[in-house]
Structures are given as structure tokens and as C-alpha cells.
XYZ file of N, CA and C in Angstrom:
828
model
N -100.487 39.582 89.217
C -99.609 40.829 89.549
C -99.071 40.504 91.159
N -99.914 40.193 91.946
C -99.542 39.759 93.415
C -98.982 38.652 93.431
N -99.351 37.731 92.923
C -98.532 36.359 92.437
C -97.240 36.451 92.224
N -96.954 37.525 90.947
C -95.518 37.529 90.536
C -94.868 38.188 91.784
N -95.248 39.366 92.280
C -94.507 40.058 93.336
C -94.037 39.041 94.218
N -95.188 37.819 94.851
C -94.748 37.410 95.727
C -93.584 36.083 95.502
N -93.572 35.777 94.016
C -92.703 34.843 93.836
C -91.473 35.300 93.762
N -91.359 36.716 93.385
C -89.926 37.217 93.437
C -89.667 37.875 94.590
N -90.258 38.112 95.468
C -90.030 38.105 96.951
C -89.617 36.845 97.569
N -89.959 35.830 97.017
C -89.297 34.505 97.414
C -88.133 34.275 97.028
N -87.890 34.538 95.924
C -86.614 34.145 95.085
C -85.516 35.094 95.461
N -85.875 36.140 96.265
C -84.609 37.192 96.453
C -84.470 36.426 97.967
N -85.385 36.174 99.116
C -85.090 35.577 100.100
C -84.268 34.170 100.058
N -84.531 33.628 99.043
C -83.753 32.107 98.538
C -82.207 32.551 98.654
N -82.225 33.574 97.633
C -80.940 33.991 97.128
C -80.176 34.505 98.427
N -80.509 35.261 99.197
C -79.989 35.956 100.141
C -79.668 35.179 101.547
N -80.387 33.816 101.363
C -79.971 32.714 102.590
C -78.484 32.060 102.187
N -77.769 31.718 103.208
C -76.591 31.117 102.913
C -76.869 29.652 102.789
N -75.941 29.224 101.898
C -76.356 27.610 101.485
C -77.036 27.775 99.951
N -77.626 28.561 99.622
C -78.617 28.491 98.375
C -77.937 29.019 97.399
N -78.327 28.678 96.029
C -77.860 29.443 94.914
C -76.521 29.342 94.651
N -75.873 27.874 95.037
C -74.416 27.848 95.123
C -73.338 28.709 96.160
N -74.054 29.506 97.030
C -73.157 30.061 97.896
C -72.832 29.431 99.229
N -71.512 29.117 99.462
C -71.389 28.624 100.815
C -71.644 28.801 102.112
N -72.013 28.003 102.823
C -72.767 28.819 104.282
C -71.189 29.528 104.778
N -71.683 30.541 105.276
C -71.006 31.685 105.970
C -70.297 31.196 107.272
N -71.202 30.409 108.105
C -70.568 29.815 109.520
C -71.220 28.113 109.535
N -70.165 27.780 109.555
C -70.015 26.250 109.386
C -69.511 25.591 110.852
N -70.535 24.562 111.522
C -69.866 23.974 112.666
C -69.614 22.359 112.399
N -68.473 21.796 112.706
C -68.198 20.534 112.357
C -68.380 19.501 113.537
N -69.135 18.537 113.484
C -69.012 17.657 115.021
C -68.223 16.243 114.473
N -67.399 16.426 113.344
C -66.354 15.279 113.188
C -65.300 15.409 112.943
N -64.224 15.028 113.238
C -62.535 15.323 112.914
C -62.609 15.005 111.529
N -63.259 13.964 110.777
C -62.964 13.781 109.250
C -63.757 14.858 108.341
N -64.870 15.693 109.196
C -65.684 16.378 108.267
C -64.825 17.819 108.365
N -64.042 18.287 109.740
C -63.342 19.432 109.518
C -62.066 19.175 108.702
N -61.448 18.181 108.200
C -60.640 18.092 107.541
C -61.105 18.147 106.311
N -62.266 17.675 105.993
C -62.937 17.585 104.639
C -63.436 19.159 104.209
N -63.912 19.898 104.864
C -64.700 21.130 104.878
C -63.014 22.078 104.348
N -61.978 21.741 105.311
C -60.730 22.585 104.675
C -60.068 22.155 103.552
N -60.384 21.351 103.543
C -59.666 20.719 101.993
C -60.699 20.980 100.738
N -61.723 21.533 101.191
C -62.910 21.932 100.103
C -62.816 23.534 100.145
N -61.757 24.083 100.936
C -61.462 25.566 100.685
C -62.346 26.338 101.787
N -62.911 25.797 102.681
C -63.630 26.301 103.771
C -63.576 26.379 105.196
N -62.370 26.476 105.342
C -61.604 26.552 106.641
C -61.837 27.800 107.111
N -62.217 28.986 106.480
C -62.262 30.268 107.236
C -63.717 30.326 107.327
N -64.623 29.593 106.939
C -66.050 29.382 107.214
C -66.179 28.418 108.357
N -65.281 27.719 108.808
C -65.620 26.919 110.302
C -65.525 27.613 111.315
N -66.927 27.877 112.350
C -66.529 28.545 113.597
C -66.580 27.811 114.790
N -66.851 26.508 114.407
C -66.949 25.807 115.525
C -66.366 24.153 115.259
N -65.507 23.522 116.014
C -64.812 22.206 115.695
C -65.192 21.303 116.943
N -64.684 20.008 116.993
C -64.979 19.192 117.861
C -63.355 19.164 118.793
N -63.660 18.727 120.128
C -61.929 18.957 120.879
C -61.091 17.840 120.155
N -61.538 16.641 119.338
C -60.806 15.994 118.827
C -60.293 16.399 117.317
N -60.756 17.224 116.610
C -60.472 17.997 115.483
C -58.846 18.481 115.687
N -57.711 18.084 115.064
C -56.365 18.581 115.187
C -55.801 18.804 113.915
N -56.404 18.161 112.746
C -56.167 18.504 111.396
C -56.976 19.384 110.513
N -56.622 20.461 109.620
C -55.016 20.811 109.673
C -54.719 21.289 110.777
N -53.259 21.509 111.165
C -52.895 21.943 112.254
C -53.373 23.775 112.506
N -53.687 24.224 111.312
C -54.044 25.635 111.185
C -55.456 25.854 111.839
N -56.320 24.878 112.419
C -57.194 25.075 112.746
C -57.488 25.450 114.282
N -56.308 25.188 114.723
C -55.680 25.282 116.298
C -56.439 26.623 116.763
N -57.039 26.489 117.911
C -57.782 28.027 118.186
C -59.125 28.079 117.789
N -59.651 27.723 117.207
C -60.973 27.329 116.668
C -61.920 27.088 118.066
N -62.961 27.659 118.197
C -64.226 27.596 119.226
C -64.362 25.877 118.948
N -64.514 25.256 120.449
C -65.036 23.837 120.192
C -66.411 23.695 121.019
N -66.780 22.525 120.370
C -68.140 22.417 120.872
C -68.266 20.892 121.670
N -67.312 20.628 122.131
C -67.235 19.203 122.798
C -66.570 18.187 121.899
N -66.691 17.029 122.564
C -66.092 15.679 121.827
C -67.100 15.392 121.017
N -66.497 14.412 119.886
C -67.432 13.911 118.738
C -68.598 13.108 119.356
N -68.206 12.418 120.692
C -69.411 11.768 121.451
C -69.925 12.141 122.196
N -69.630 13.629 122.580
C -70.741 14.537 123.237
C -70.579 15.973 123.102
N -71.152 16.113 121.962
C -71.089 17.667 121.753
C -71.900 18.249 122.196
N -71.919 19.552 122.468
C -72.805 20.378 123.438
C -73.765 21.202 122.393
N -74.792 20.921 122.774
C -76.206 21.865 121.835
C -76.018 23.076 122.190
N -75.801 23.522 123.419
C -75.652 24.899 123.816
C -74.550 25.734 123.091
N -73.549 25.043 122.971
C -72.483 25.429 122.705
C -72.237 25.592 120.952
N -72.918 24.855 120.276
C -73.243 24.738 118.976
C -74.013 25.935 118.903
N -75.434 26.234 119.391
C -76.101 27.258 119.308
C -75.620 28.548 119.712
N -74.731 28.534 120.362
C -73.906 29.976 120.672
C -73.311 30.539 119.437
N -72.591 29.552 118.601
C -71.948 29.825 117.389
C -72.697 30.473 116.359
N -74.133 30.266 116.452
C -75.181 30.761 115.316
C -74.831 30.387 113.869
N -74.635 29.136 113.891
C -73.826 28.246 112.552
C -75.116 28.305 111.489
N -74.794 28.655 110.473
C -75.700 28.489 109.383
C -75.885 26.914 108.694
N -74.812 26.160 108.807
C -75.003 24.842 108.653
C -74.427 23.964 109.941
N -74.633 22.984 109.868
C -73.809 21.856 110.917
C -73.539 20.695 110.071
N -72.355 20.334 110.243
C -71.963 19.025 109.428
C -71.735 17.942 110.582
N -72.449 16.580 110.363
C -72.699 15.334 111.121
C -72.042 14.445 110.390
N -71.960 13.487 110.839
C -71.186 12.157 110.320
C -72.413 10.947 110.738
N -72.714 10.339 109.493
C -73.654 9.239 109.741
C -73.601 8.243 110.932
N -72.350 7.940 111.060
C -72.079 7.017 112.653
C -71.729 7.527 113.698
N -71.907 9.113 114.058
C -71.450 9.967 115.172
C -72.900 9.653 115.950
N -72.618 10.275 117.347
C -73.536 10.967 117.937
C -74.122 11.949 117.291
N -73.575 12.674 116.810
C -73.706 14.025 116.064
C -75.094 13.603 115.155
N -75.482 12.824 114.893
C -76.360 12.462 113.908
C -77.833 12.400 114.822
N -77.711 12.211 116.052
C -78.810 12.337 116.930
C -79.135 13.916 117.305
N -78.135 14.349 117.575
C -78.224 15.750 117.674
C -78.654 16.742 116.540
N -78.421 16.024 115.261
C -78.775 16.903 114.255
C -80.324 17.050 114.292
N -81.282 15.824 114.604
C -82.512 15.908 114.686
C -83.215 17.038 115.796
N -82.425 17.297 116.822
C -82.881 18.235 117.430
C -82.244 19.579 116.843
N -81.244 20.045 116.208
C -81.134 21.184 115.565
C -81.961 21.330 114.314
N -82.475 20.346 113.704
C -83.486 20.602 112.660
C -84.619 21.061 113.239
N -85.265 20.588 114.279
C -86.487 21.135 114.890
C -85.912 22.710 115.371
N -84.871 23.143 115.667
C -84.691 24.192 116.014
C -84.590 25.289 114.633
N -84.752 24.761 113.834
C -84.446 25.515 112.361
C -83.142 25.580 112.043
N -82.196 24.725 112.338
C -80.719 24.987 111.987
C -80.410 23.603 111.026
N -79.981 24.043 109.828
C -79.599 23.239 108.942
C -78.725 22.210 109.160
N -78.831 21.339 108.866
C -77.484 20.031 109.097
C -77.476 19.474 107.661
N -76.337 18.965 107.466
C -75.643 17.993 106.331
C -75.024 16.711 106.924
N -75.574 15.741 106.706
C -74.888 14.422 107.012
C -74.004 13.742 105.911
N -72.949 13.515 106.477
C -71.939 12.761 105.676
C -71.948 11.292 105.493
N -72.635 10.671 104.399
C -72.684 9.366 104.027
C -71.488 8.604 103.517
N -70.288 8.841 104.258
C -69.228 8.347 103.723
C -68.275 7.372 104.332
N -68.999 6.317 105.263
C -68.494 5.895 106.127
C -67.740 4.118 105.643
N -68.155 3.940 104.110
C -67.459 2.924 103.478
C -66.463 3.378 102.240
N -65.343 2.948 101.908
C -64.763 3.298 100.962
C -65.362 3.117 99.552
N -66.110 2.653 99.193
C -66.974 2.551 97.879
C -68.125 3.559 97.980
N -68.647 4.269 99.147
C -69.179 5.440 99.294
C -68.793 6.712 99.312
N -67.398 6.855 99.761
C -66.398 7.667 100.013
C -66.653 9.089 98.773
N -66.374 8.712 97.747
C -66.521 9.759 96.546
C -67.602 10.154 96.305
N -68.715 9.252 96.333
C -69.870 9.856 96.026
C -70.211 10.739 97.230
N -69.848 10.373 98.442
C -70.351 11.363 99.606
C -69.819 12.841 99.537
N -68.565 12.533 98.986
C -67.495 14.278 98.955
C -68.162 14.700 97.811
N -68.732 14.230 96.379
C -69.539 15.045 95.697
C -70.550 15.833 96.305
N -71.429 14.614 97.065
C -72.637 15.257 97.492
C -72.460 16.440 98.473
N -71.294 16.586 99.374
C -70.989 17.514 100.154
C -70.607 18.343 99.406
N -70.263 18.367 98.539
C -69.581 19.589 97.755
C -70.981 20.303 97.373
N -71.856 19.805 96.506
C -73.116 19.897 96.278
C -73.769 21.029 97.680
N -73.941 20.354 98.640
C -74.634 20.777 99.590
C -73.903 22.035 100.232
N -72.730 22.013 100.080
C -71.957 23.248 100.739
C -71.800 24.667 99.364
N -72.047 24.264 98.380
C -71.627 25.241 97.358
C -70.275 25.171 96.962
N -69.691 24.012 96.994
C -68.072 23.940 96.641
C -67.951 22.690 95.678
N -68.829 22.581 94.486
C -68.774 21.459 93.832
C -67.338 21.221 92.989
N -66.928 22.423 92.610
C -65.685 22.017 91.564
C -64.226 21.486 92.328
N -64.143 21.864 93.772
C -63.174 21.217 94.311
C -63.400 19.899 94.854
N -64.749 19.665 95.363
C -65.119 18.730 95.879
C -65.233 17.387 94.544
N -65.378 17.907 93.183
C -65.486 16.625 92.061
C -63.930 16.318 92.107
N -62.821 17.505 92.259
C -61.591 17.351 92.339
C -61.141 16.171 93.237
N -61.428 16.452 94.482
C -61.015 15.672 95.666
C -61.545 14.185 95.474
N -63.025 14.067 95.043
C -63.523 12.878 94.815
C -62.709 11.937 93.663
N -62.088 12.606 92.840
C -61.584 11.902 91.668
C -60.513 11.523 92.039
N -59.432 11.923 92.901
C -58.285 11.874 93.582
C -58.511 10.494 94.057
N -59.552 10.490 95.286
C -59.767 9.497 95.874
C -60.319 8.114 95.053
N -60.875 8.192 93.980
C -61.306 7.339 93.124
C -60.148 6.589 92.539
N -59.192 7.223 92.178
C -57.904 6.939 91.803
C -57.028 6.199 92.449
N -57.214 6.285 93.768
C -56.591 5.426 94.982
C -56.949 4.338 95.213
N -58.180 4.426 95.012
C -59.166 2.763 95.133
C -59.072 1.898 94.501
N -58.182 2.110 93.137
C -58.156 0.870 92.257
C -57.583 -0.558 92.959
N -58.440 -1.408 92.732
C -57.720 -2.801 93.594
C -56.307 -3.271 92.920
N -55.738 -3.423 93.918
C -54.359 -4.073 93.951
C -54.461 -5.535 93.444
N -54.200 -5.659 92.185
C -54.156 -7.330 91.775
C -53.188 -8.420 92.267
N -53.646 -9.300 93.042
C -52.890 -10.203 93.689
C -53.172 -11.716 93.867
N -52.410 -12.763 93.551
C -52.950 -13.832 93.634
C -52.998 -14.699 94.864
N -52.352 -13.953 95.745
C -52.160 -14.439 96.965
C -52.048 -13.400 98.324
N -53.307 -12.867 98.698
C -53.480 -11.941 99.759
C -52.714 -12.279 100.939
N -52.148 -10.990 101.818
C -51.075 -11.299 102.581
C -52.100 -11.556 103.972
N -52.030 -12.421 104.897
C -52.569 -12.836 105.958
C -52.422 -11.385 106.984
N -53.301 -10.535 107.377
C -53.127 -9.062 108.116
C -53.783 -9.026 109.248
N -53.307 -8.481 110.156
C -53.721 -7.942 111.281
C -53.818 -6.545 111.632
N -54.857 -5.590 111.822
C -54.749 -4.183 111.663
C -55.018 -3.817 113.158
N -54.128 -3.646 113.901
C -54.326 -3.133 115.322
C -54.940 -1.759 115.553
N -55.983 -1.651 116.391
C -56.776 -0.347 116.552
C -56.186 0.046 117.987
N -56.311 -1.013 118.793
C -55.679 -0.607 120.316
C -55.001 -2.078 120.711
N -53.875 -1.854 121.130
C -53.140 -3.221 121.702
C -53.291 -3.567 122.815
N -53.944 -2.954 123.888
C -54.356 -3.577 125.249
C -55.669 -2.788 125.849
N -56.959 -3.509 125.712
C -57.162 -4.921 125.384
C -56.682 -4.851 123.809
N -56.353 -5.942 123.198
C -56.145 -5.940 121.578
C -57.757 -5.895 120.899
N -57.551 -4.685 120.083
C -58.817 -4.521 119.404
C -58.215 -4.081 117.910
N -59.257 -5.144 117.043
C -58.366 -5.106 115.473
C -59.495 -4.968 114.649
N -59.336 -4.243 113.532
C -60.155 -3.746 112.352
C -60.848 -5.220 112.105
N -62.491 -4.753 112.001
C -62.810 -6.081 111.513
C -63.695 -5.909 110.145
N -65.135 -6.709 109.922
C -65.393 -6.773 108.768
C -66.719 -5.658 108.695
N -66.856 -4.919 107.737
C -67.828 -3.845 107.861
C -67.192 -2.430 108.159
N -65.791 -2.593 108.262
C -65.103 -1.073 108.686
C -64.426 -0.370 107.182
N -64.165 0.532 107.242
C -63.334 1.193 106.217
C -61.893 0.788 106.201
N -61.328 0.427 107.303
C -59.897 -0.258 107.638
C -60.071 -1.689 106.707
N -61.060 -2.508 106.967
C -61.480 -3.668 106.354
C -61.377 -3.515 104.814
N -61.967 -2.443 104.531
C -62.314 -2.191 103.030
C -60.958 -2.052 102.502
N -59.843 -1.208 102.901
C -58.726 -0.710 102.458
C -57.834 -1.887 102.556
N -57.775 -2.780 103.560
C -56.986 -3.958 103.503
C -57.369 -4.728 102.161
N -58.513 -4.840 101.960
C -59.075 -5.974 100.575
C -58.345 -5.325 99.346
N -58.657 -3.732 99.500
C -58.244 -2.968 98.041
C -56.816 -3.388 98.073
N -56.069 -3.307 99.192
C -54.561 -3.404 99.103
C -53.875 -4.744 99.233
N -54.400 -5.893 98.543
C -53.915 -7.073 98.617
C -53.625 -7.833 100.031
N -54.271 -7.431 101.065
C -54.600 -8.079 102.210
C -55.702 -9.043 102.684
N -55.566 -9.935 103.269
C -56.512 -10.583 103.852
C -56.697 -10.520 105.375
N -57.777 -10.017 105.829
C -58.186 -9.601 107.123
C -58.245 -10.756 108.285
N -57.178 -11.071 109.136
C -57.489 -12.311 109.906
C -58.750 -12.296 111.030
N -59.153 -11.097 110.941
C -60.465 -11.015 111.859
C -61.804 -10.575 110.924
N -61.607 -11.132 109.791
C -62.572 -10.868 108.598
C -64.114 -11.613 109.181
N -63.885 -12.777 109.993
C -65.074 -13.559 110.518
C -65.758 -12.895 111.844
N -65.362 -11.846 112.278
C -65.501 -11.441 113.446
C -67.381 -10.758 113.354
N -67.795 -10.812 114.336
C -69.004 -10.258 114.540
C -69.203 -8.704 114.574
N -68.241 -8.009 114.566
C -68.203 -6.357 114.537
C -66.977 -5.848 113.716
N -67.384 -4.688 113.627
C -66.196 -4.174 112.702
C -65.106 -3.505 113.772
N -65.021 -3.859 115.031
C -64.254 -3.524 115.746
C -63.639 -4.578 116.785
N -63.751 -5.852 116.372
C -63.527 -6.886 117.561
C -62.328 -6.864 118.481
N -62.527 -7.219 119.578
C -61.439 -7.551 120.430
C -60.895 -9.206 120.176
N -59.435 -9.132 120.125
C -58.823 -10.422 119.805
C -58.298 -10.938 121.048
N -58.120 -12.191 121.121
C -57.123 -12.756 122.419
C -55.796 -12.858 121.691
N -54.830 -12.906 122.656
C -53.512 -13.399 121.857
C -53.295 -14.739 121.324
N -54.098 -15.629 122.195
C -54.082 -17.044 121.776
C -54.568 -17.017 120.291
N -55.725 -16.258 119.843
C -56.379 -16.221 118.521
C -55.678 -15.638 117.657
N -54.796 -14.730 117.727
C -53.816 -14.196 116.922
C -52.693 -14.952 116.626
N -52.061 -15.786 117.507
C -51.146 -16.723 117.620
C -51.614 -17.741 116.619
N -52.729 -18.341 116.696
C -53.283 -19.329 115.963
C -53.499 -19.122 114.519
N -53.812 -17.784 114.200
C -54.220 -17.074 113.036
C -52.750 -16.698 112.002
N -52.017 -16.691 113.022
C -50.553 -16.410 112.301
C -50.588 -15.430 111.409
N -50.678 -13.976 111.508
C -50.635 -13.036 110.619
C -49.480 -13.190 109.868
N -49.357 -12.839 108.472
C -47.971 -12.335 107.854
C -47.564 -11.121 108.048
N -48.708 -10.253 108.428
C -48.013 -8.667 108.674
C -48.715 -8.495 109.739
N -48.225 -7.532 110.629
C -49.179 -6.690 111.545
C -49.041 -5.065 111.424
N -50.149 -4.623 111.346
C -50.200 -2.989 111.118
C -50.642 -2.271 112.209
N -49.951 -1.145 112.748
C -50.727 -0.592 113.908
C -50.692 1.099 113.569
N -51.217 1.787 114.272
C -51.102 3.506 114.194
C -50.028 3.833 115.177
N -49.465 4.829 114.707
C -48.482 5.647 115.388
C -49.049 6.419 116.606
N -48.309 6.715 117.628
C -48.260 7.657 118.671
C -47.865 7.554 119.943
N -47.672 8.302 120.892
C -46.946 8.268 121.945
C -47.674 7.179 123.041
N -48.981 7.329 122.981
C -50.098 6.613 124.025
C -50.040 5.233 123.591
N -49.565 5.125 122.215
C -49.572 3.275 121.631
C -48.364 2.813 121.757
N -47.126 3.492 122.008
C -45.855 3.072 122.154
C -45.530 1.959 122.898
N -46.134 1.983 124.393
C -45.790 1.128 125.396
C -46.984 0.115 125.132
N -48.052 0.133 125.141
C -48.873 -1.105 124.975
C -48.723 -2.105 123.726
N -48.153 -1.186 122.543
C -47.625 -1.943 121.373
C -46.563 -2.647 121.682
N -45.500 -2.346 122.319
C -44.324 -2.905 122.858
C -44.807 -4.263 123.451
N -45.572 -4.178 124.404
C -45.904 -5.242 125.333
C -46.592 -6.077 124.577
N -47.634 -5.880 123.716
C -48.518 -6.945 122.769
C -47.454 -7.510 121.940
N -46.559 -7.141 121.309
C -45.585 -7.432 120.221
C -44.676 -8.592 121.077
N -44.646 -8.303 122.453
C -43.536 -9.329 123.527
C -44.538 -10.525 123.699
N -45.445 -10.442 123.852
C -46.433 -11.545 124.044
C -46.699 -12.415 122.609
N -46.622 -11.690 121.719
C -46.601 -12.307 120.318
C -44.981 -12.644 119.774
N -44.293 -12.756 120.547
C -42.776 -13.194 120.024
C -42.534 -14.471 119.557
N -43.753 -14.953 119.743
C -43.396 -16.548 118.928
C -43.802 -16.620 117.507
N -44.307 -15.549 117.116
C -44.730 -15.321 115.728
C -43.728 -15.038 114.840
N -43.327 -15.713 113.535
C -42.270 -15.135 112.770
C -42.708 -13.654 112.304
N -43.715 -13.424 112.105
C -43.969 -11.962 111.752
C -43.394 -10.872 112.449
N -43.252 -11.290 113.975
C -42.900 -10.292 114.793
C -41.099 -10.478 114.997
N -40.512 -11.813 114.881
C -39.401 -12.102 114.872
C -38.596 -11.693 113.722
N -39.135 -11.380 112.631
C -38.907 -11.071 111.239
C -38.868 -9.429 110.927
N -39.680 -8.842 112.138
C -40.002 -7.529 111.915
C -40.980 -6.727 111.118
N -41.935 -7.885 110.496
C -42.951 -7.235 109.594
C -44.116 -7.028 110.326
N -43.797 -5.751 111.157
C -44.633 -4.835 112.049
C -44.487 -3.325 111.353
N -45.547 -3.129 110.772
C -45.917 -1.623 109.844
C -46.575 -0.794 110.724
N -45.972 0.465 110.988
C -46.899 1.514 111.640
C -47.240 2.578 110.519
N -48.408 2.973 110.673
C -49.073 4.051 109.874
C -49.498 4.958 110.446
N -49.798 6.248 109.897
C -50.306 7.417 110.348
C -52.302 6.873 110.356
N -52.504 8.104 111.070
C -54.134 7.965 111.331
C -55.119 8.330 109.925
N -54.143 8.435 108.578
C -54.907 8.716 107.603
C -56.346 7.897 107.258
N -56.360 6.375 107.492
C -57.275 5.766 107.223
C -58.494 5.573 108.493
N -58.168 6.207 109.474
C -59.029 6.187 110.430
C -60.234 7.540 110.469
N -60.160 7.945 109.237
C -61.059 9.116 109.311
C -61.156 9.205 107.816
N -62.751 9.042 107.546
C -63.111 9.145 105.958
C -63.187 10.395 105.347
N -61.645 10.760 105.364
C -61.579 12.141 104.714
C -60.705 12.125 103.564
N -60.116 13.560 103.689
C -59.293 13.759 102.234
C -58.061 13.182 102.276
N -57.553 12.608 103.488
C -56.307 11.913 103.252
C -56.364 10.066 103.354
N -57.212 10.034 102.550
C -57.454 8.609 102.196
C -56.849 8.045 101.390
N -56.415 8.826 100.384
C -55.163 8.101 99.259
C -53.906 7.988 99.856
N -53.447 8.935 100.739
C -52.061 8.877 101.539
C -52.044 7.386 102.455
N -53.557 7.242 103.210
C -53.506 6.112 103.873
C -53.517 4.749 102.967
N -54.324 4.670 101.882
C -53.953 3.588 100.884
C -52.776 3.498 100.456
N -51.699 4.600 100.090
C -50.473 4.231 99.832
C -49.740 3.630 100.928
N -49.985 3.930 102.058
C -49.109 3.679 103.322
C -49.387 2.277 103.546
N -50.581 1.831 103.289
C -50.800 0.273 103.328
C -50.037 -0.788 102.322
N -50.118 0.116 101.006
C -49.517 -0.692 100.202
C -47.902 -0.963 100.161
N -47.407 0.161 100.984
C -45.873 0.316 101.266
C -45.872 -0.890 102.457
N -46.954 -0.858 103.364
C -46.741 -2.094 104.052
C -46.779 -3.286 103.635
N -47.354 -3.438 102.715
C -47.364 -4.800 101.939
C -46.387 -5.218 101.229
N -45.362 -3.926 100.858
C -44.165 -4.503 100.333
C -43.141 -4.966 101.504
N -43.427 -4.580 102.588
C -42.766 -4.922 103.996
C -42.914 -6.555 104.080
N -43.839 -6.913 103.785
C -44.550 -8.316 104.174
C -43.682 -9.157 102.866
N -44.033 -8.804 101.622
C -43.106 -9.448 100.661
C -41.295 -9.492 100.870
N -40.948 -8.606 101.511
C -39.612 -8.242 101.599
C -38.948 -9.094 102.782
N -39.736 -9.209 103.808
C -39.217 -10.148 105.011
C -38.835 -9.239 105.787
N -38.901 -7.876 105.982
C -38.432 -7.020 107.100
C -38.799 -5.725 107.233
N -38.129 -5.006 107.720
C -38.466 -3.572 108.434
C -38.746 -2.611 106.897
N -39.420 -1.617 106.955
C -39.604 -1.134 105.629
C -38.446 0.281 105.386
């Protein structure tokens, strides 16, 4: 009888705890912009009590308490928000903070979706971890639909500019490189030793990309113009095969399908030989 009462008491305790029995956590702190977007896409925006200073999407999260940047989150700020769960990215500094939080008895969920082939499974797992399986399954299916490879017999030589000065491009092992391959592009930096290598202007001219892709933004406009000025001997620059995209592919989040669509629109630019 005593054992039965003990089992019942434990069951009641587990059900009462947030995050168990399919109950979404009531207080969530996100340590990555991509995870903030993901939580909101899964219907948990009202449960977010803390985000990073870089979390800017969706616009409706403006005003949420912040816990520092993704690279330097404050343990004290996180603890002050009394979270039921803290979301961390596998590649961010938050993964180190997660160990400290776990020692303090705070539940953490690590998102393992830094590559495109891992993204949909990671979304489903996140849905399971946060008690929102149905919307997670729907989002994962939408992502999978967008990741069908584009059949092409002649991949377009492409440079994806992360930052123009100094010139940093998307390299092998990065999500951007994955997206380029899926979209019928051949990355001119595919032989680099890192996912985000620095390239010399001379190397770019030698490799002669057929298409240049870069992000948008006021901070990028000036440096980008100067970089293209140094590359004006390339037919790609002369003919305007320079495509500006949003930050959708910079974050392993719910806007990946839109990012893939943008890349494929850029591919049309290369085939047309002019501006979109």
C-alpha cells in the first residue's frame, strides 16, 4: 500500500511539472535568434520570457527581457527570469552555459539542426521536448518539401558573401553550402578548410564565379559596393549577376524554405545573365 501511494505521489509530481505529459514549459529562455524564431513558429511566443539582444524576429518579440548576446549570455540574467527550460544551439556558446544551468537544476534543450539534413528531425525533436509536437511536425514537413534537390547538369559557380571586407564566404560544412548544393550551385570556396573562410580578391578573380550572392542591410551596402568595385573585371559583376538575399538562410529556423526559394530565384538570375 505504501509503495502504491508513493508511485501515485510521484506521478502527480511529474504531471505538475512544466515540460512533462505534453505540457509546454510556461517560462522559456532562448539563447539563439534561430531558436527564438522557432519557438514563436511553434506557438510558444507567449511562453518566451527571455531572449538574446540579437533576437529580432518576429517583430512582435520586441520588448522581451534580454539576457545578453548569443556569444555572451549572462547566467545571472537567465536565472533572474526563473525559466522552466532554456533553449540552446549546439554550436553556440549557450551549450557551455547549458552545463552550468543543468548543475543548478534548470532544464535545457539543445537544438541539433546546424545542417540542412538535420534540420527537420531537429524540429520534430524540439516539438517533442516542448510539448508542441503537431505544429513541429507541420513545420518539419514544410522544411522537407523545400529541401528537394534541384536537378541540374551544370551547377553554377557561386560565391556566397558573408561579409565583404575582409571578404568572408560560405565554405564547406556550413548550412549555406548545403543550401547552395541543393539549389544547383557549385561553391567556389568548397575546398576551404573552414565553414566561413576568408578569401582574397585575387582568389575570387581566379575562380571566376558565375554568380555572387550576399546579404542585405545598411551595414553591408558600403563594403559590398567597394568589394564589387575591386571585382569589376569579372563578367559576373559587369553583367549584374549579383543577387541580394535576406537573412533567412543565416539561421537554422522556420524561414529556411523562404531562404531556399530566394537562392533558386538567384539561380534564375545567373541563367538570365542580368538582374532579377
